[in-house]
Coordinates of C-alpha atoms and ligand atoms in Angstrom, one line a residue:
Chain S
M12 CA -11.5 -47.3 30.2
N13 CA -8.6 -45.8 32.0
S14 CA -9.5 -45.5 35.7
L15 CA -7.0 -42.7 36.2
L16 CA -9.0 -40.3 34.0
T17 CA -11.8 -38.2 35.3
P18 CA -14.8 -38.6 33.0
L19 CA -16.1 -35.7 31.0
E20 CA -19.7 -34.8 31.5
F21 CA -20.9 -36.7 28.5
E22 CA -18.8 -39.7 29.3
K23 CA -20.4 -40.3 32.7
S24 CA -22.8 -42.9 31.4
I25 CA -20.0 -45.0 30.0
Y26 CA -18.1 -44.9 33.2
Q27 CA -21.3 -46.0 35.0
I28 CA -21.7 -49.0 32.6
E29 CA -18.1 -49.9 33.1
D30 CA -18.4 -49.7 36.8
K31 CA -21.4 -52.1 36.6
I32 CA -19.4 -54.6 34.5
E33 CA -16.6 -54.3 37.1
E34 CA -19.1 -55.0 39.9
L35 CA -20.4 -58.1 38.1
K36 CA -16.8 -59.4 37.6
N37 CA -16.2 -58.9 41.3
L38 CA -19.5 -60.5 42.3
S39 CA -18.7 -63.5 40.0
A40 CA -15.2 -63.9 41.6
D41 CA -16.5 -63.6 45.1
S42 CA -19.5 -65.8 44.8
G43 CA -18.2 -68.3 42.3
I44 CA -21.3 -67.8 40.1
N45 CA -20.5 -67.9 36.4
L46 CA -21.6 -64.5 34.9
D47 CA -19.3 -64.7 31.9
D48 CA -22.1 -64.6 29.3
Q49 CA -23.8 -61.6 30.9
I50 CA -20.4 -59.8 31.2
K51 CA -19.6 -60.6 27.6
I52 CA -22.9 -59.2 26.3
L53 CA -22.6 -56.1 28.5
T54 CA -19.1 -55.4 27.4
E55 CA -20.0 -55.7 23.7
Q56 CA -22.9 -53.4 24.2
A57 CA -20.7 -50.9 26.1
T58 CA -18.2 -50.9 23.3
E59 CA -20.8 -50.4 20.7
Y60 CA -22.3 -47.6 22.7
K61 CA -18.9 -45.9 23.0
K62 CA -18.3 -46.1 19.3
Q63 CA -21.6 -44.5 18.6
L64 CA -21.1 -41.8 21.3
Y65 CA -17.6 -40.8 20.2
S66 CA -18.4 -40.8 16.5
H67 CA -21.3 -38.4 17.0
L68 CA -19.7 -35.8 19.3
S69 CA -21.0 -32.2 19.0
P70 CA -18.4 -29.5 18.4
S71 CA -18.5 -28.4 22.0
Q72 CA -18.0 -32.0 23.2
K73 CA -15.0 -32.2 20.9
L74 CA -13.7 -29.0 22.5
L75 CA -13.6 -30.7 25.9
I76 CA -11.5 -33.6 24.4
A77 CA -9.3 -31.2 22.4
R78 CA -8.6 -29.3 25.7
H79 CA -8.3 -32.3 27.9
P80 CA -5.4 -31.8 30.3
K81 CA -4.2 -35.4 29.8
R82 CA -4.0 -35.1 26.1
P83 CA -0.5 -35.7 24.7
S84 CA 1.4 -32.5 24.0
F85 CA 3.9 -31.6 21.3
L86 CA 6.9 -32.8 23.5
D87 CA 5.0 -36.1 24.2
Y88 CA 4.8 -36.8 20.5
V89 CA 8.4 -35.8 20.0
S90 CA 9.5 -38.4 22.6
L91 CA 7.1 -41.0 21.2
I92 CA 7.9 -40.7 17.5
T93 CA 11.5 -39.4 17.2
T94 CA 15.0 -40.4 18.1
D95 CA 17.9 -38.1 18.9
W96 CA 15.7 -35.1 19.7
T97 CA 17.9 -32.1 20.1
E98 CA 16.2 -28.9 21.2
F99 CA 17.4 -25.5 20.1
H100 CA 16.6 -22.3 22.1
G101 CA 16.1 -18.6 21.7
D102 CA 15.2 -15.9 19.1
R103 CA 18.8 -14.5 19.2
A104 CA 17.3 -11.2 20.3
G105 CA 17.0 -11.6 24.1
T106 CA 14.3 -14.2 24.6
D107 CA 13.6 -17.9 24.7
D108 CA 9.8 -18.2 24.5
K109 CA 8.9 -21.6 26.0
A110 CA 5.4 -21.6 24.4
I111 CA 7.1 -22.5 21.1
I112 CA 9.6 -25.3 21.2
G113 CA 11.8 -26.4 18.3
G114 CA 14.7 -28.7 17.5
I115 CA 16.0 -31.4 15.2
A116 CA 15.5 -35.2 15.4
Q117 CA 15.0 -38.3 13.3
I118 CA 11.9 -40.1 12.5
E119 CA 12.7 -43.6 11.2
G120 CA 16.0 -42.4 10.1
K121 CA 14.7 -39.3 8.4
S122 CA 16.2 -36.0 9.6
V123 CA 13.6 -33.4 10.3
M124 CA 13.0 -30.0 12.1
L125 CA 10.2 -30.1 14.6
I126 CA 8.5 -27.0 15.9
G127 CA 5.4 -26.9 18.1
T128 CA 3.4 -24.9 20.6
Q129 CA 3.7 -26.5 24.0
K130 CA 1.0 -26.8 26.7
G131 CA 1.7 -28.2 30.1
K132 CA -0.2 -30.8 32.1
T133 CA 0.2 -29.2 35.5
T134 CA -0.2 -25.6 36.7
K135 CA 3.5 -25.4 37.1
E136 CA 4.2 -26.6 33.6
N137 CA 1.5 -24.4 32.2
I138 CA 3.0 -21.3 33.7
E139 CA 6.3 -22.3 32.3
Y140 CA 4.8 -22.7 28.8
N141 CA 2.4 -19.8 29.2
F142 CA -0.5 -22.2 28.5
G143 CA 0.7 -22.6 25.0
M144 CA 0.3 -18.9 24.1
P145 CA 3.4 -17.7 22.3
Q146 CA 4.8 -14.2 22.4
P147 CA 6.2 -12.5 19.3
E148 CA 9.6 -13.8 20.4
G149 CA 8.3 -17.4 20.0
Y150 CA 7.2 -16.8 16.4
R151 CA 10.6 -15.3 15.8
K152 CA 12.4 -18.3 17.3
A153 CA 10.3 -20.5 15.0
L154 CA 11.2 -18.3 12.0
R155 CA 14.9 -18.7 12.8
L156 CA 14.5 -22.5 12.8
F157 CA 12.5 -22.4 9.6
Y158 CA 15.4 -20.6 7.9
H159 CA 17.8 -23.1 9.4
A160 CA 15.7 -26.0 8.1
D161 CA 15.6 -24.4 4.7
R162 CA 19.4 -24.1 4.5
F163 CA 20.1 -27.6 5.6
N164 CA 17.3 -29.5 3.7
L165 CA 15.4 -30.5 6.8
P166 CA 11.7 -31.1 6.2
I167 CA 9.7 -29.1 8.7
I168 CA 7.0 -30.7 10.9
T169 CA 5.0 -28.3 13.0
M170 CA 2.5 -29.3 15.7
I171 CA -0.1 -27.0 17.0
D172 CA -1.9 -26.8 20.2
T173 CA -2.6 -23.3 21.2
P174 CA -5.6 -21.2 22.5
G175 CA -4.0 -18.3 20.5
A176 CA -1.1 -15.9 20.5
Y177 CA -0.7 -14.2 23.9
P178 CA -2.7 -10.9 24.3
G179 CA -0.5 -8.7 26.4
I180 CA 1.1 -5.3 26.6
K181 CA 4.6 -6.4 25.8
A182 CA 3.3 -8.7 23.0
E183 CA 1.8 -5.6 21.3
Q184 CA 4.9 -3.5 21.9
T185 CA 7.2 -6.1 20.3
G186 CA 4.8 -6.7 17.4
Q187 CA 2.6 -9.8 17.9
G188 CA 0.8 -9.1 14.6
I189 CA 3.9 -8.5 12.7
A190 CA 5.7 -11.5 14.0
I191 CA 2.8 -13.8 12.9
A192 CA 2.5 -12.0 9.5
V193 CA 6.2 -12.4 8.8
N194 CA 6.0 -16.1 9.5
L195 CA 3.1 -16.5 7.1
R196 CA 5.0 -14.7 4.4
E197 CA 8.4 -16.4 5.0
M198 CA 6.9 -19.9 5.2
A199 CA 5.7 -19.3 1.6
K200 CA 9.4 -18.9 0.6
L201 CA 10.8 -22.1 2.1
E202 CA 12.1 -24.8 -0.2
V203 CA 11.6 -27.8 2.0
P204 CA 8.4 -29.8 2.7
I205 CA 6.3 -28.5 5.5
I206 CA 3.7 -30.7 7.3
S207 CA 1.5 -29.3 10.1
I208 CA -0.7 -31.2 12.5
I209 CA -3.3 -29.6 14.7
L210 CA -3.0 -31.6 17.9
G211 CA -5.7 -30.0 20.1
E212 CA -6.5 -26.4 19.9
G213 CA -5.8 -24.5 16.7
C214 CA -6.9 -21.1 17.5
S215 CA -6.6 -18.1 15.2
G216 CA -3.4 -16.4 13.8
G217 CA -1.5 -17.9 16.7
A218 CA -2.0 -21.3 15.2
L219 CA -1.6 -20.3 11.6
G220 CA 1.7 -18.6 12.4
I221 CA 3.4 -21.9 12.1
A222 CA 1.0 -23.6 9.7
V223 CA 1.5 -22.3 6.2
S224 CA 2.3 -25.8 5.1
N225 CA 2.2 -28.1 2.1
R226 CA 0.0 -30.5 4.1
V227 CA -2.2 -29.7 7.1
Y228 CA -3.7 -32.5 9.2
M229 CA -6.0 -32.5 12.2
L230 CA -6.4 -35.0 14.9
E231 CA -9.9 -36.3 14.9
H232 CA -11.1 -34.4 17.9
S233 CA -9.0 -31.3 17.5
Y234 CA -10.4 -28.0 16.4
Y235 CA -9.2 -25.2 14.1
T236 CA -10.8 -21.8 14.0
V237 CA -10.3 -18.1 13.4
I238 CA -11.3 -17.2 17.0
S239 CA -12.2 -19.3 20.0
P240 CA -15.9 -20.2 20.2
E241 CA -16.0 -18.2 23.5
G242 CA -14.5 -15.1 21.9
C243 CA -16.9 -15.4 18.9
A244 CA -19.9 -15.8 21.2
S245 CA -19.0 -12.8 23.2
I246 CA -18.6 -10.6 20.1
L247 CA -21.5 -11.8 17.9
W248 CA -24.0 -13.0 20.5
R249 CA -22.7 -10.6 23.2
S250 CA -22.5 -13.5 25.6
A251 CA -19.8 -16.1 26.3
D252 CA -22.5 -18.4 27.4
M253 CA -23.4 -18.9 23.7
A254 CA -20.0 -20.6 23.1
S255 CA -21.5 -24.0 22.1
T256 CA -23.9 -22.3 19.6
A257 CA -20.9 -20.4 18.2
A258 CA -18.9 -23.7 18.1
D259 CA -21.6 -25.3 16.0
A260 CA -21.9 -22.2 13.7
M261 CA -18.2 -21.8 13.0
K262 CA -17.6 -25.3 11.6
I263 CA -14.4 -25.9 13.6
T264 CA -14.2 -29.7 13.5
A265 CA -11.8 -31.8 11.5
E266 CA -14.6 -33.3 9.4
D267 CA -16.1 -29.9 8.5
L268 CA -12.7 -28.4 7.7
L269 CA -11.8 -31.3 5.4
K270 CA -15.1 -30.7 3.5
L271 CA -14.2 -27.0 3.2
G272 CA -10.8 -27.8 1.8
V273 CA -9.0 -26.1 4.7
I274 CA -7.1 -29.3 5.7
D275 CA -5.8 -32.3 3.8
G276 CA -6.6 -35.1 6.1
I277 CA -7.7 -36.4 9.5
I278 CA -5.7 -38.5 11.9
K279 CA -8.0 -41.0 13.6
E280 CA -7.9 -41.0 17.4
P281 CA -8.3 -43.9 19.8
L282 CA -11.8 -44.5 21.1
G283 CA -12.6 -41.6 23.5
G284 CA -9.7 -39.4 22.3
A285 CA -5.9 -39.3 22.1
H286 CA -5.5 -39.3 25.9
Y287 CA -6.8 -42.8 26.2
D288 CA -4.0 -44.4 24.3
W289 CA -0.8 -42.3 23.7
D290 CA 1.0 -45.1 21.9
L291 CA -1.8 -45.7 19.4
I292 CA -2.3 -42.0 18.5
A293 CA 1.5 -41.5 18.3
S294 CA 1.9 -44.4 15.8
E295 CA -1.1 -43.0 13.7
L296 CA 0.5 -39.6 13.7
K297 CA 4.0 -41.1 12.8
N298 CA 2.5 -43.1 9.9
T299 CA 0.9 -40.0 8.5
V300 CA 4.1 -38.0 8.7
I301 CA 6.2 -40.8 7.1
E302 CA 3.7 -41.3 4.3
T303 CA 3.5 -37.6 3.6
L304 CA 7.3 -37.2 3.7
N305 CA 7.6 -40.0 1.2
E306 CA 5.0 -38.5 -1.0
M307 CA 6.9 -35.2 -1.2
S308 CA 10.4 -36.6 -1.3
N309 CA 10.7 -36.2 -5.1
M310 CA 9.5 -32.6 -5.2
S311 CA 12.0 -29.8 -6.0
G312 CA 12.2 -26.7 -3.8
E313 CA 10.4 -24.7 -6.5
H314 CA 7.7 -27.3 -6.8
L315 CA 7.2 -27.3 -3.0
K316 CA 6.8 -23.6 -3.0
K317 CA 4.4 -23.6 -5.9
D318 CA 2.4 -26.5 -4.3
R319 CA 2.1 -24.4 -1.1
Y320 CA 1.1 -21.2 -3.0
D321 CA -1.5 -23.0 -5.0
K322 CA -2.9 -24.7 -1.9
F323 CA -3.7 -21.4 -0.1
R324 CA -4.5 -19.6 -3.3
R325 CA -7.5 -21.8 -3.8
M326 CA -9.0 -21.1 -0.4
G327 CA -12.1 -19.0 0.0
V328 CA -15.7 -19.1 -1.3
F329 CA -17.1 -16.3 -3.4
V330 CA -19.0 -15.6 -6.6
E331 CA -17.9 -13.6 -9.6
Chain Y
M10 CA -4.3 18.4 32.2
S11 CA -1.5 15.8 32.2
L12 CA -0.6 14.0 29.1
R13 CA -2.1 10.8 30.5
D14 CA -5.4 12.5 31.1
W15 CA -5.4 14.0 27.7
F16 CA -4.9 10.6 26.1
E17 CA -7.5 9.1 28.4
K18 CA -10.0 11.7 27.4
R19 CA -9.2 11.4 23.8
R20 CA -9.6 7.6 23.9
N21 CA -12.9 7.7 25.7
K22 CA -14.2 10.1 23.1
Q23 CA -12.9 7.9 20.4
M24 CA -14.8 5.0 21.9
N25 CA -18.0 7.0 22.0
A26 CA -17.2 8.1 18.5
D27 CA -17.2 4.4 17.4
L28 CA -20.8 4.1 18.5
V29 CA -21.8 7.2 16.5
E30 CA -19.5 6.5 13.6
S31 CA -20.9 3.1 13.0
K32 CA -24.1 4.9 12.0
I33 CA -22.7 7.9 10.1
S34 CA -19.3 8.1 8.4
G35 CA -17.4 11.3 8.5
D36 CA -17.7 11.9 4.8
D37 CA -21.5 11.9 4.6
L38 CA -21.7 14.6 2.0
S39 CA -25.4 15.1 2.3
K40 CA -25.0 16.9 5.6
L41 CA -24.3 20.6 5.9
W42 CA -22.5 20.3 9.2
G43 CA -20.1 17.8 10.7
K44 CA -19.4 17.5 14.4
C45 CA -15.9 16.6 15.6
F46 CA -16.0 13.5 17.8
N47 CA -13.0 14.7 19.7
C48 CA -13.5 18.4 20.5
N49 CA -17.3 18.6 19.7
T50 CA -16.9 21.6 17.4
S51 CA -19.4 21.9 14.7
I52 CA -17.7 22.4 11.4
P53 CA -19.4 23.1 8.1
Q54 CA -19.2 20.0 6.0
K55 CA -17.6 22.0 3.2
E56 CA -14.8 23.1 5.4
L57 CA -14.4 19.6 6.7
N58 CA -14.1 18.2 3.2
Q59 CA -11.5 20.8 2.3
S60 CA -9.4 19.8 5.3
M61 CA -9.6 16.1 4.2
L62 CA -11.9 15.2 7.0
V63 CA -9.5 16.3 9.6
C64 CA -10.8 18.6 12.4
P65 CA -9.4 22.1 11.7
K66 CA -9.6 22.8 15.4
C67 CA -8.0 19.7 17.1
D68 CA -6.5 17.6 14.2
Y69 CA -8.8 14.7 14.9
H70 CA -8.8 12.4 11.9
F71 CA -12.3 11.3 10.9
R72 CA -12.7 7.8 9.7
I73 CA -13.1 8.0 5.9
S74 CA -14.6 5.8 3.2
A75 CA -12.5 3.9 0.7
R76 CA -13.9 6.2 -2.1
T77 CA -12.9 9.3 -0.3
R78 CA -9.4 7.9 0.4
I79 CA -8.9 7.1 -3.2
E80 CA -10.0 10.7 -4.2
Q81 CA -7.6 12.1 -1.7
L82 CA -4.6 10.0 -2.8
F83 CA -4.9 9.4 -6.5
D84 CA -4.7 11.9 -9.4
E85 CA -8.0 13.0 -10.7
N86 CA -9.8 10.2 -12.7
S87 CA -6.7 8.1 -12.7
F88 CA -8.0 5.2 -10.5
N89 CA -9.5 2.3 -12.4
E90 CA -11.1 -0.3 -10.1
I91 CA -10.5 -3.9 -10.8
N92 CA -12.3 -7.1 -9.7
K93 CA -15.3 -5.1 -8.4
N94 CA -17.7 -8.0 -9.1
I95 CA -16.3 -10.5 -6.7
L96 CA -19.1 -11.0 -4.2
P97 CA -19.5 -12.8 -0.9
C98 CA -21.4 -16.0 -0.2
N99 CA -22.4 -17.7 3.0
P100 CA -20.3 -20.9 2.8
L101 CA -21.0 -22.0 6.4
D102 CA -24.7 -21.0 6.4
F103 CA -23.7 -18.8 9.3
V104 CA -26.4 -17.3 11.5
D105 CA -25.7 -15.5 14.7
T106 CA -28.2 -13.0 16.0
M107 CA -28.7 -12.3 12.3
C108 CA -28.1 -14.3 9.1
Y109 CA -24.8 -13.5 7.4
K110 CA -26.6 -12.8 4.1
D111 CA -28.7 -10.1 5.8
R112 CA -25.6 -8.6 7.4
Q113 CA -24.0 -8.4 3.9
Q114 CA -27.1 -6.6 2.6
D115 CA -27.1 -4.1 5.5
A116 CA -23.4 -3.5 5.0
C117 CA -24.0 -2.8 1.3
K118 CA -26.5 -0.1 2.2
K119 CA -24.4 1.4 4.9
S120 CA -21.2 1.5 2.9
N121 CA -22.4 1.8 -0.7
L122 CA -19.9 -1.0 -1.5
N123 CA -20.3 -4.7 -2.2
E124 CA -17.4 -5.7 0.0
A125 CA -14.9 -4.3 2.5
V126 CA -12.1 -3.5 0.1
V127 CA -11.8 -1.5 -3.2
T128 CA -8.9 -2.5 -5.4
G129 CA -7.5 -0.9 -8.6
I130 CA -4.7 0.8 -10.4
G131 CA -4.2 4.5 -10.4
N132 CA -1.6 7.3 -10.3
I133 CA -0.1 9.1 -7.4
S134 CA 1.4 12.3 -8.7
G135 CA 2.0 10.6 -11.9
W136 CA 3.4 7.4 -10.5
E137 CA 1.4 4.3 -11.3
A138 CA 0.5 2.1 -8.4
A139 CA -1.8 -0.8 -7.5
A140 CA -3.9 -0.1 -4.4
A141 CA -6.2 -2.0 -2.1
V142 CA -8.2 0.4 0.1
M143 CA -10.3 -1.0 2.9
D144 CA -13.6 0.4 4.1
F145 CA -14.6 0.0 7.8
A146 CA -18.3 0.8 7.0
Y147 CA -18.7 -2.7 5.4
M148 CA -18.9 -5.1 8.3
G149 CA -16.1 -3.4 10.2
G150 CA -13.7 -3.8 7.3
S151 CA -13.5 -7.5 8.2
M152 CA -11.6 -9.9 6.0
G153 CA -13.4 -12.9 4.6
S154 CA -13.0 -14.8 1.3
V155 CA -13.7 -11.7 -0.9
V156 CA -11.3 -9.3 0.8
G157 CA -8.6 -12.0 0.7
E158 CA -9.2 -12.8 -3.0
K159 CA -9.3 -9.1 -4.1
V160 CA -6.2 -8.2 -2.1
T161 CA -4.3 -11.3 -3.5
R162 CA -5.3 -10.5 -7.1
L163 CA -4.3 -6.9 -6.6
I164 CA -0.9 -8.0 -5.4
E165 CA -0.6 -10.4 -8.3
E166 CA -1.6 -7.6 -10.7
G167 CA 1.0 -5.3 -9.2
I168 CA 3.7 -8.0 -9.7
R169 CA 2.6 -8.5 -13.4
R170 CA 2.7 -4.8 -14.1
K171 CA 5.9 -4.3 -12.1
I172 CA 4.4 -1.4 -10.3
P173 CA 4.4 -0.5 -6.5
I174 CA 1.6 -2.0 -4.5
I175 CA -0.1 -0.1 -1.7
A176 CA -2.5 -1.5 0.9
I177 CA -4.5 0.9 3.0
T178 CA -6.1 -0.9 5.9
S179 CA -9.1 -0.3 8.2
S180 CA -10.3 -3.4 9.7
G181 CA -11.5 -5.1 12.9
G182 CA -9.8 -8.3 11.7
A183 CA -10.8 -11.6 10.2
R184 CA -14.5 -12.1 9.5
M185 CA -16.0 -14.5 12.0
Q186 CA -18.9 -15.5 9.8
E187 CA -16.5 -17.3 7.5
S188 CA -14.5 -18.7 10.3
C189 CA -11.5 -20.8 9.1
L190 CA -11.9 -19.6 5.5
S191 CA -11.2 -16.1 6.8
L192 CA -8.2 -17.4 8.7
M193 CA -6.9 -18.9 5.4
Q194 CA -7.1 -15.5 3.7
M195 CA -4.3 -14.4 6.1
A196 CA -2.2 -17.1 4.6
K197 CA -3.3 -16.4 1.0
T198 CA -2.6 -12.7 1.1
S199 CA 0.8 -13.2 2.9
C200 CA 1.9 -15.8 0.3
A201 CA 1.1 -13.2 -2.4
V202 CA 3.3 -10.6 -0.6
A203 CA 6.1 -13.3 -0.5
R204 CA 6.0 -13.3 -4.3
A205 CA 6.1 -9.5 -4.5
N206 CA 9.2 -9.7 -2.3
E207 CA 10.8 -12.3 -4.5
E208 CA 10.1 -10.1 -7.6
K209 CA 11.4 -7.0 -5.7
I210 CA 8.2 -5.2 -6.1
L211 CA 7.8 -2.3 -3.6
Y212 CA 4.9 -2.9 -1.2
I213 CA 3.8 -0.1 1.1
T214 CA 1.1 -0.5 3.8
V215 CA -0.8 2.4 5.3
L216 CA -2.5 1.5 8.6
T217 CA -5.5 3.6 9.4
E218 CA -8.1 3.8 12.1
P219 CA -8.6 1.0 13.1
T220 CA -6.4 -1.9 12.1
F221 CA -6.6 -5.1 14.2
G222 CA -6.5 -8.9 14.3
G223 CA -6.2 -10.9 11.1
V224 CA -5.3 -7.9 9.0
T225 CA -2.6 -6.7 11.4
A226 CA -1.3 -10.3 11.4
S227 CA -1.1 -10.6 7.7
F228 CA -0.8 -8.3 4.7
G229 CA -1.4 -5.2 6.8
T230 CA 2.0 -5.3 8.5
L231 CA 4.0 -6.9 5.7
G232 CA 4.8 -3.6 4.0
D233 CA 8.4 -3.0 3.0
I234 CA 7.5 0.4 4.4
I235 CA 4.8 0.7 7.1
I236 CA 3.0 4.0 7.5
A237 CA 0.5 4.6 10.3
E238 CA -2.0 7.4 9.9
Q239 CA -2.0 9.9 12.8
G240 CA -4.2 8.9 15.7
A241 CA -5.1 5.5 14.3
R242 CA -5.5 2.6 16.7
I243 CA -3.5 -0.4 15.5
G244 CA -2.9 -3.7 17.2
F245 CA -3.2 -7.5 17.2
A246 CA -5.4 -8.3 20.2
G247 CA -8.3 -6.0 21.1
R248 CA -8.0 -3.7 24.1
R249 CA -10.7 -5.5 26.0
V250 CA -9.2 -9.0 25.5
I251 CA -5.9 -7.8 26.8
E252 CA -7.4 -6.1 29.8
Q253 CA -9.3 -9.2 30.7
T254 CA -6.2 -11.4 30.3
I255 CA -3.8 -9.3 32.3
R256 CA -6.3 -7.8 34.7
Q257 CA -4.6 -4.4 34.7
K258 CA -5.1 -1.0 33.2
L259 CA -3.5 -0.3 29.9
P260 CA -1.5 2.8 29.2
P261 CA -3.9 5.5 27.7
D262 CA -1.9 5.9 24.5
F263 CA -1.7 2.1 24.1
Q264 CA -2.0 0.8 20.5
T265 CA -2.0 4.2 18.9
A266 CA 0.0 5.0 15.8
E267 CA 2.3 7.1 17.9
Y268 CA 2.7 4.3 20.5
L269 CA 3.7 1.9 17.7
L270 CA 6.2 4.3 16.3
K271 CA 7.8 4.6 19.8
Y272 CA 8.2 0.8 19.9
G273 CA 9.6 0.5 16.5
Q274 CA 6.7 -1.2 14.9
V275 CA 6.0 1.3 12.1
D276 CA 8.3 3.4 9.9
M277 CA 6.5 6.6 10.4
V278 CA 3.3 8.3 11.4
S279 CA 1.7 10.5 8.8
H280 CA -0.8 13.3 9.0
R281 CA -3.6 12.8 6.4
K282 CA -2.6 15.9 4.6
E283 CA 0.9 14.7 4.1
L284 CA 0.1 11.1 3.1
K285 CA 0.0 11.6 -0.7
E286 CA 3.3 13.5 -0.7
T287 CA 4.9 10.9 1.5
L288 CA 3.8 8.0 -0.8
E289 CA 4.9 9.9 -3.9
K290 CA 8.3 10.5 -2.4
I291 CA 8.8 6.9 -1.3
I292 CA 7.7 5.6 -4.7
R293 CA 9.9 8.0 -6.6
I294 CA 13.0 7.4 -4.6
H295 CA 12.6 3.6 -5.0
S296 CA 11.8 3.9 -8.7
Q297 CA 14.7 6.2 -9.4
A298 CA 17.2 3.9 -7.6
K299 CA 20.2 3.0 -9.8
T300 CA 19.8 -0.4 -11.5
F301 CA 22.7 -2.6 -10.8
I302 CA 23.9 -5.1 -13.4
P303 CA 21.9 -8.2 -12.8
N304 CA 23.7 -11.2 -11.3
E305 CA 23.6 -13.4 -14.4
L306 CA 25.0 -10.7 -16.6
N307 CA 27.7 -10.0 -14.0
K308 CA 28.7 -13.7 -14.1
R309 CA 28.9 -13.7 -17.9
I310 CA 31.1 -10.6 -17.9
S311 CA 33.5 -12.1 -15.3
K312 CA 33.7 -15.3 -17.3
A313 CA 34.6 -13.5 -20.5
Ligands
ZN420 ZN1 -11.9 18.5 16.8

């Protein structure tokens, strides 16, 4: 495991085992006693244990991975999977919201528009990106870029990692709800393929505001929900302490949402989560994007629109 | 009393009113007297009904049921409900302090409805329109699969019939008990509005007390014209969430219909008594607009 990472609570046992293996290796080197067999067995057992642990994570354990400060961000993926990234700024009405970033680039020679919510890794970065919480102006910047992509035949790839749209005074004054609603409506009208990937947190309308897409994928340990488990707990259970109960009840994991038909696929993460191997997760994500773009390359604008309409039209469970 | 104090007082009363109103709705016709939540005046129920459930003393707008709203807006016996047998399930087997199924049953009893929206076709002063009317008494007017489906079908019906579509909202937001499925209803309903736009079907939204969250961030604010009812509280994030995030006091008139008008978020604020007339006027003016020669015809003429 990466020694630069601080273990999460449920990972501590793994780190302890790995420390032991490390000790044995040192002991063997110092004393000259051959411990290779023991080390081999222990390493195999540790790997097996890790596989088991990470494939049976509870929703609240996944939350910790999804929110991990070292998890690659939208801009990290941009630099890992694209060439010639060219960022575009501003809503043309007075603001450049840094929580939503957009621009054009190429992925294996294919020209695309990329738009994503951006979180930082340090406090300084997080203040700059407002912890990935867009203002209405951010959604309007995204909308402008959607229209641009539509005019110039650029498939749109959006990446989402947000605890939600920002709740503030100015955000209400400038129409947070309206800005999101307009994006939902206008995305339905676009005649280019749209692919969305939930990278970490996909929280509420703030996430959906750039995710009315032909295909929606989630990273294995990301989550997608109508409200944060903490928010849900404080409303329905009247206590934010019940967040892990709420996380279970709300079915927020990629696996659950695939079953419910909310998403189209899951992008497998490296053992332990995306932050353990950026290159590996980036190549998985890139493959998914390329495959999906190829799959949609022969669809007409009208067909793409209908495909998107039908996809969301089917969603919901009721009896009649 | 300063204006700020006045708003503050009114808001506090409104918050208290929420507690009471969650038990009794303003249009409980079995009562003989109604009490104004704002000025505390006791008003004979009959008089209250005649004033459209607006306090004759202080103009406070009582929260009203979907049925009463329909009676107030549509010509007598003109409203025909559609899709009334679409019923909720419990797709996530959701249980919080209570099972979602039990919550649905309680909501039925409290609201006399089987879901949080009533949809149908009716006439407003002779003008045919498709309308979705939400009812806060059913689980806080929250939007789950059924609300999303009924609103979407209503919009599709309006498009088919080429008649104006009206959505009258009253909702705390998306229904948490259906989690991501509720979130997807925001996308579904908004996609339907997109089709109405493309077919140039007039879509009017009327935001009433209260309209928040997922409804504000989807079909609620997508009206070609947005009307807010006087005194209604309308917003995206809840007041408490904002206060906790920014750690400062919010202006007393924050998130009221009047506040939104000031910030350019709605086209107008309407008194309940003027709502029908306003809707009629907007629909009539749009319906009587001169039809221009369609593009295709125009091209053919210029070719010839
Ligand atoms: Zn009064």
